Amino acid sequence: MISIKNLHASIEGKSILNGINLDIKPGEVHAIMGPNGAGKSTLSSVLAGRADYTVTAGEVNFMGKDLLELSPEDRAREGMFLAFQYPVEIPGVSSTNFLKTAINEKRKYHGQEPMEATDFLKFMRSKMEEMEMDKSLTSRSLNEGFSGGEKKRNEVFQMAMLEPKFCIMDETDSGLDIDALRLVSAGVNKLRNSERSFLVITHYQRLLDYIVPDFVHVLYKGRIVKSGDASLAKELEVKGYDWIKQEVEAAV
Amino acid sequence: MSQPEVGIIDQVVTQEYKYGFTTDIEMETAPMGLSEDTVRFISAKKNEPEWMLAWRLKAYKNWLTMEEPNWQNFPYPKINYQEIIFYAAPKQKIQLDSLDQVDPELLKTFEKLGISLQEQKRLTGVAVDAVFDSVSIATTFKEQLKEKGVIFCSISEAMHEHPELVKKYIGSVVPPTDNYFAALNSAVFSDGSFVYIPKGVRCPMELSTYFRINAENTGQFERTLIIADDDSYVSYLEGCTAPMRDEHQLHAAVVELVAHNNAEIKYSTVQNWYPGDKDGKGGIYNFVTKRGICEGTNAKISWTQVETGSAITWKYPSCILKGDNSTGEFFSVAVTNNAQIADTGTKMIHIGKNTKSRIVSKGISAGKSHNSYRGLVKINKKAEGARNYTQCDSMLIGDKCGAHTFPYIEVNNNTATLEHEASTSKIGEDQIFYCAQRGIGLEEAISLIVNGFCKEVLNQLPMEFAVEAQKLLAVSLEGSVG
Ligand SMILES: Nc1ncnc2c1ncn2[C@@H]1O[C@H](COP(=O)(O)OP(=O)(O)O)[C@@H](O)[C@H]1O
Ligand SMILES: [Mg+2]
C-alpha cells in the first residue's frame, strides 16, 4: 500500500522527521504512538502533502506512485484520507455540498462522470445509516459549531463516503469522552477490510483497545524507535514513555 | 521531491473576463463632450416632449454649479467630461415593432451574453428589456404583461405612452439636485427601463433589464423607474457587462423605486461590468444612485446586489421608510480582485412608525483590491419603534487587500432598536488544505468557501440567477490565489 523510506522533513529550517521507515500492506492497521512533539502530526501532514513542510530526504511509494510528486488533492483522489486532529470549519457550506464536490472531483480525476444528485443523496443516506449518523449533521455548515465528538465522527463519516484505500487518523481520540470514543471507533472498525489500510496516530493507548492494531510503532524525536504488536501499546500504558526515551538516549 | 516552502495564498494572477468582446455595428453618436447642446441633442434624438427637455436642462444647469464629491476613501483620476461621448445608439431608422426588425448583430451579441431575446428560446418566466449603449433594443413578453396591466418598456417609450406617470415620478425619489452624478444623469440619461405595476397585481414573471456598453469612449447613463401601486408585487433584475477597453468608462445610472401601500419591490442586481486588467488599466467606473421609497404603509423594498465587476463601484442602494410598518432590506455581496475598488452599502432612513430595516453585507477582497462597506441607519424623531439589524462580514483572500467598514448611525428616537454585527475572516491555508485533502482543488475550494460565506445573500436571488451569480463569483476570483 505505502512504503516510506528514510523520510526526513523540516519546517522553518528545523528538522522534525529524521529518517522514518515504514511499510504498510493492504488491510493492515498500524498504530503510531509517541510523546507530544515527537513528530506524529508532522508525519501525517507530510504524507498528506501540506506545503508548510519541506521533505529534505527519503521517498514514499504509494500504490506504485511516487507520492511526493503528487499534489495534496491528487493524493486524496488516489485514495489517501487524513482524519484531521483539528478539522476546520467552513461556514455556509453544508457537509452534503462539500462531500458532493469532493466525490465529483475525485470522479473527474478518474475520468468518471459526476454523480447524479439523486444517486448521490441515496448513497449518502445509506452511508449515514451504516455509520449511524444524525441527519442534522449533514445539513449544518461543515464543522461549524460542532462539538469535539461531532467533528471527529464527521471525519469518520467523510472517510466512509470517500471510500479511501489508505486512512491516516491523527489523534482522533483526543478530546473525546469514552462514549464518543466508542462511537468513533465502532465507525472505524466498520470500515476495516482486507484491502483498506490504516495508520492510527495516538498519544494514549486507550483508543487501541477499540481499534486493535496489527502493529504498533513508537515515534520519538522524528524516528521510529520501537516496533511491536498490540502488546507494545499495553506495555506503554503501564510504563509510560520514559523508559523508551532512556533507551534511546542510552543508545546514542 | 521537496515541497514548496511558500504559502499557497501568495501569488496573484489575473482573471479572464469572458464578456470582453465588442460588437461591430454602425453607430450613431453625439459629438464628444458635454454642453447644453449635448442635452438638446439627446432629447431631440429621442423625440422627447418639451417638458422633458426643460427638466434635463434644469438638471444640467444645476450640475454645472456642483462639485464632484471627494469624501470617498479611494482616489480616482479626474474625469474629463469633455472626452466622453454621451450618446451612442445603433443606427436604425424604423421604430421597432418586433424582434425581426432588430439588427441580427445585436441579437447575436445578447445571445453570446446568454440573454436570448428570441421568443422560443427565452428563459421561461422572465421578461427582458435589453439596453445596448444608449438605447433599449427590445423588450420581451410585453403583450403578456399588458394583459395584467403591467407596463414594462423603455423609459423613452414611457415618456410618450405614459407621460403622466413619468412626469409624476421621475426625480421624485432621487431629485436632480441629489448629488453630482445624479444631476449628470438627469441631464444626459439616454435610456433605461420603466415599470408600473397596477393596484392589486402580482407581476406574473420576473422582469429583467440587461445593460451592455459596447461603444468606445462612451458613458452609460441609464435611468430606471419602478412604481408598484397599492397591494402589488414585482421582482426585477438587472445585469450588465462591457467589452475590455484600456480606458476607463463612466457608468452613472439612477434607479428610483416607489412602493405604495402593501406593495413590495424586490430589486436584484448582478453587476459584472468590465473590471479592468490586473494592474487596474481600464474598467468601468460604476457611480450609481439607487434609492427606493416605501411611500405607503406596510410597503417593502428589498435590494439584493452581487457586485463582481467594475474598476470602481461606488453606490448605496437605499430605502426611505416613510410609510408606517414599512420594511427596507439590503443584501449585498461585493467581490473585488486585482486592483478593483468597491465602496458600497446602503442608507436606511426610518421616518414612519414601526419601520424595519435589515442589512446583510458580505465583502470579499482578493489581490490588492479594496472593499468598503459604508452604511447609514437614520432613525427620525417620529419613527416610534423602529428596528434595524445590520450584519457586515468581510473575507480576505491573501494579505495585500483591504476591507473597511464605515457604519454610521443617527438615532433621534429612543424607542429604536439597533443591532450591529461585524466579522472579518480570511480564507485560511487550513481551509484550503482541508479541501485539498478531500480531493477538492484550489479554484473549486475557493468557490466553495466563498459561496458558503455569501449564502444568505445568494439565497435572496431568484433561482435562475442565484446559479449564475455563484458561477460569477467563482470566475471573478479565478486566479486570486495560485
Ligand atoms: N509550524 C511549525 N513551526 C515550527 N515548529 C513546528 C511547527 N509545527 C510543529 N513544529 C514542531 O515540530 C515538532 C513535532 O510536532 P508534531 O508533529 O505536532 O508532534 P506530535 O504530533 O507528535 O505532538 C514539535 O517540536 C513542534 O514544536
Ligand atoms: Mg499531533
PDB file of N, CA and C in Angstrom, chain B residues 122-129 140-141 145 150 152 195 197 202-209 233-238 266-268 460-465:
ATOM      1  N   ARG B 122     -36.269  31.932 -25.004  1.00  0.00           N
ATOM      2  CA  ARG B 122     -36.109  32.747 -23.817  1.00  0.00           C
ATOM      3  C   ARG B 122     -36.269  31.972 -22.516  1.00  0.00           C
ATOM      4  N   LEU B 123     -35.570  32.442 -21.501  1.00  0.00           N
ATOM      5  CA  LEU B 123     -35.759  31.918 -20.157  1.00  0.00           C
ATOM      6  C   LEU B 123     -37.243  31.960 -19.852  1.00  0.00           C
ATOM      7  N   THR B 124     -37.789  30.889 -19.413  1.00  0.00           N
ATOM      8  CA  THR B 124     -39.214  30.916 -19.120  1.00  0.00           C
ATOM      9  C   THR B 124     -39.473  31.796 -17.910  1.00  0.00           C
ATOM     10  N   GLY B 125     -40.519  32.554 -18.028  1.00  0.00           N
ATOM     11  CA  GLY B 125     -40.936  33.353 -16.881  1.00  0.00           C
ATOM     12  C   GLY B 125     -40.107  34.588 -16.607  1.00  0.00           C
ATOM     13  N   VAL B 126     -39.281  35.019 -17.549  1.00  0.00           N
ATOM     14  CA  VAL B 126     -38.544  36.254 -17.355  1.00  0.00           C
ATOM     15  C   VAL B 126     -38.715  37.149 -18.571  1.00  0.00           C
ATOM     16  N   ALA B 127     -39.202  38.355 -18.330  1.00  0.00           N
ATOM     17  CA  ALA B 127     -39.315  39.313 -19.420  1.00  0.00           C
ATOM     18  C   ALA B 127     -38.071  40.182 -19.408  1.00  0.00           C
ATOM     19  N   VAL B 128     -37.483  40.407 -20.587  1.00  0.00           N
ATOM     20  CA  VAL B 128     -36.207  41.116 -20.655  1.00  0.00           C
ATOM     21  C   VAL B 128     -36.316  42.407 -21.449  1.00  0.00           C
ATOM     22  N   ASP B 129     -35.721  43.474 -20.908  1.00  0.00           N
ATOM     23  CA  ASP B 129     -35.523  44.702 -21.675  1.00  0.00           C
ATOM     24  C   ASP B 129     -34.016  44.783 -21.900  1.00  0.00           C
ATOM     25  N   THR B 140     -39.149  42.078 -24.153  1.00  0.00           N
ATOM     26  CA  THR B 140     -39.872  40.847 -24.471  1.00  0.00           C
ATOM     27  C   THR B 140     -41.111  40.689 -23.580  1.00  0.00           C
ATOM     28  N   PHE B 141     -41.979  39.809 -23.978  1.00  0.00           N
ATOM     29  CA  PHE B 141     -43.190  39.463 -23.211  1.00  0.00           C
ATOM     30  C   PHE B 141     -44.121  40.639 -22.934  1.00  0.00           C
ATOM     31  N   LEU B 145     -47.639  40.820 -20.495  1.00  0.00           N
ATOM     32  CA  LEU B 145     -47.667  41.678 -19.316  1.00  0.00           C
ATOM     33  C   LEU B 145     -48.817  42.677 -19.391  1.00  0.00           C
ATOM     34  N   VAL B 150     -49.626  45.414 -16.528  1.00  0.00           N
ATOM     35  CA  VAL B 150     -48.248  45.760 -16.162  1.00  0.00           C
ATOM     36  C   VAL B 150     -47.599  46.508 -17.318  1.00  0.00           C
ATOM     37  N   PHE B 152     -44.150  47.534 -18.892  1.00  0.00           N
ATOM     38  CA  PHE B 152     -42.709  47.279 -18.848  1.00  0.00           C
ATOM     39  C   PHE B 152     -42.163  47.694 -20.202  1.00  0.00           C
ATOM     40  N   VAL B 195     -41.215  50.608 -15.249  1.00  0.00           N
ATOM     41  CA  VAL B 195     -42.137  49.556 -14.822  1.00  0.00           C
ATOM     42  C   VAL B 195     -43.253  50.181 -13.997  1.00  0.00           C
ATOM     43  N   ILE B 197     -46.641  48.655 -11.942  1.00  0.00           N
ATOM     44  CA  ILE B 197     -47.500  47.524 -11.588  1.00  0.00           C
ATOM     45  C   ILE B 197     -48.768  48.117 -10.986  1.00  0.00           C
ATOM     46  N   ARG B 202     -49.999  41.078  -8.939  1.00  0.00           N
ATOM     47  CA  ARG B 202     -48.734  40.426  -8.664  1.00  0.00           C
ATOM     48  C   ARG B 202     -48.107  40.153 -10.027  1.00  0.00           C
ATOM     49  N   CYS B 203     -47.013  40.803 -10.316  1.00  0.00           N
ATOM     50  CA  CYS B 203     -46.412  40.677 -11.655  1.00  0.00           C
ATOM     51  C   CYS B 203     -46.141  39.203 -11.943  1.00  0.00           C
ATOM     52  N   PRO B 204     -46.686  38.679 -13.056  1.00  0.00           N
ATOM     53  CA  PRO B 204     -46.666  37.237 -13.286  1.00  0.00           C
ATOM     54  C   PRO B 204     -45.288  36.666 -13.623  1.00  0.00           C
ATOM     55  N   MET B 205     -44.319  37.518 -13.886  1.00  0.00           N
ATOM     56  CA  MET B 205     -42.986  36.987 -14.166  1.00  0.00           C
ATOM     57  C   MET B 205     -41.915  37.941 -13.674  1.00  0.00           C
ATOM     58  N   GLU B 206     -40.694  37.416 -13.616  1.00  0.00           N
ATOM     59  CA  GLU B 206     -39.556  38.263 -13.265  1.00  0.00           C
ATOM     60  C   GLU B 206     -39.358  39.261 -14.397  1.00  0.00           C
ATOM     61  N   LEU B 207     -39.061  40.505 -14.045  1.00  0.00           N
ATOM     62  CA  LEU B 207     -38.713  41.478 -15.070  1.00  0.00           C
ATOM     63  C   LEU B 207     -37.207  41.689 -15.002  1.00  0.00           C
ATOM     64  N   SER B 208     -36.608  41.846 -16.158  1.00  0.00           N
ATOM     65  CA  SER B 208     -35.165  41.959 -16.147  1.00  0.00           C
ATOM     66  C   SER B 208     -34.679  42.923 -17.211  1.00  0.00           C
ATOM     67  N   THR B 209     -33.668  43.702 -16.871  1.00  0.00           N
ATOM     68  CA  THR B 209     -33.038  44.563 -17.865  1.00  0.00           C
ATOM     69  C   THR B 209     -31.584  44.152 -17.967  1.00  0.00           C
ATOM     70  N   TYR B 233     -46.934  43.489  -6.433  1.00  0.00           N
ATOM     71  CA  TYR B 233     -45.635  42.877  -6.186  1.00  0.00           C
ATOM     72  C   TYR B 233     -44.862  42.765  -7.491  1.00  0.00           C
ATOM     73  N   VAL B 234     -43.578  43.065  -7.434  1.00  0.00           N
ATOM     74  CA  VAL B 234     -42.737  42.850  -8.607  1.00  0.00           C
ATOM     75  C   VAL B 234     -41.314  42.477  -8.182  1.00  0.00           C
ATOM     76  N   SER B 235     -40.737  41.564  -8.941  1.00  0.00           N
ATOM     77  CA  SER B 235     -39.337  41.213  -8.744  1.00  0.00           C
ATOM     78  C   SER B 235     -38.594  41.579 -10.015  1.00  0.00           C
ATOM     79  N   TYR B 236     -37.560  42.370  -9.877  1.00  0.00           N
ATOM     80  CA  TYR B 236     -36.872  42.944 -11.022  1.00  0.00           C
ATOM     81  C   TYR B 236     -35.386  42.651 -10.921  1.00  0.00           C
ATOM     82  N   LEU B 237     -34.778  42.324 -12.056  1.00  0.00           N
ATOM     83  CA  LEU B 237     -33.352  42.016 -12.025  1.00  0.00           C
ATOM     84  C   LEU B 237     -32.595  42.736 -13.117  1.00  0.00           C
ATOM     85  N   GLU B 238     -31.450  43.293 -12.749  1.00  0.00           N
ATOM     86  CA  GLU B 238     -30.624  43.914 -13.790  1.00  0.00           C
ATOM     87  C   GLU B 238     -29.268  43.226 -13.857  1.00  0.00           C
ATOM     88  N   LYS B 266     -38.858  43.905  -5.213  1.00  0.00           N
ATOM     89  CA  LYS B 266     -37.616  43.191  -4.967  1.00  0.00           C
ATOM     90  C   LYS B 266     -36.703  43.523  -6.138  1.00  0.00           C
ATOM     91  N   TYR B 267     -35.602  44.179  -5.873  1.00  0.00           N
ATOM     92  CA  TYR B 267     -34.716  44.624  -6.949  1.00  0.00           C
ATOM     93  C   TYR B 267     -33.370  43.921  -6.804  1.00  0.00           C
ATOM     94  N   SER B 268     -33.018  43.129  -7.786  1.00  0.00           N
ATOM     95  CA  SER B 268     -31.753  42.391  -7.708  1.00  0.00           C
ATOM     96  C   SER B 268     -30.806  42.831  -8.808  1.00  0.00           C
ATOM     97  N   GLN B 460     -31.283  35.077  -1.582  1.00  0.00           N
ATOM     98  CA  GLN B 460     -32.299  36.090  -1.875  1.00  0.00           C
ATOM     99  C   GLN B 460     -32.583  36.208  -3.366  1.00  0.00           C
ATOM    100  N   LEU B 461     -31.638  35.757  -4.184  1.00  0.00           N
ATOM    101  CA  LEU B 461     -31.801  35.927  -5.631  1.00  0.00           C
ATOM    102  C   LEU B 461     -32.793  34.926  -6.183  1.00  0.00           C
ATOM    103  N   PRO B 462     -33.509  35.330  -7.258  1.00  0.00           N
ATOM    104  CA  PRO B 462     -34.355  34.353  -7.940  1.00  0.00           C
ATOM    105  C   PRO B 462     -33.487  33.166  -8.381  1.00  0.00           C
ATOM    106  N   MET B 463     -34.055  31.987  -8.284  1.00  0.00           N
ATOM    107  CA  MET B 463     -33.368  30.733  -8.549  1.00  0.00           C
ATOM    108  C   MET B 463     -32.382  30.749  -9.728  1.00  0.00           C
ATOM    109  N   GLU B 464     -32.876  31.108 -10.929  1.00  0.00           N
ATOM    110  CA  GLU B 464     -32.019  31.032 -12.130  1.00  0.00           C
ATOM    111  C   GLU B 464     -30.784  31.903 -11.974  1.00  0.00           C
ATOM    112  N   PHE B 465     -30.971  33.034 -11.310  1.00  0.00           N
ATOM    113  CA  PHE B 465     -29.881  33.983 -11.214  1.00  0.00           C
ATOM    114  C   PHE B 465     -28.915  33.621 -10.098  1.00  0.00           C
TER     115      PHE B 465
END
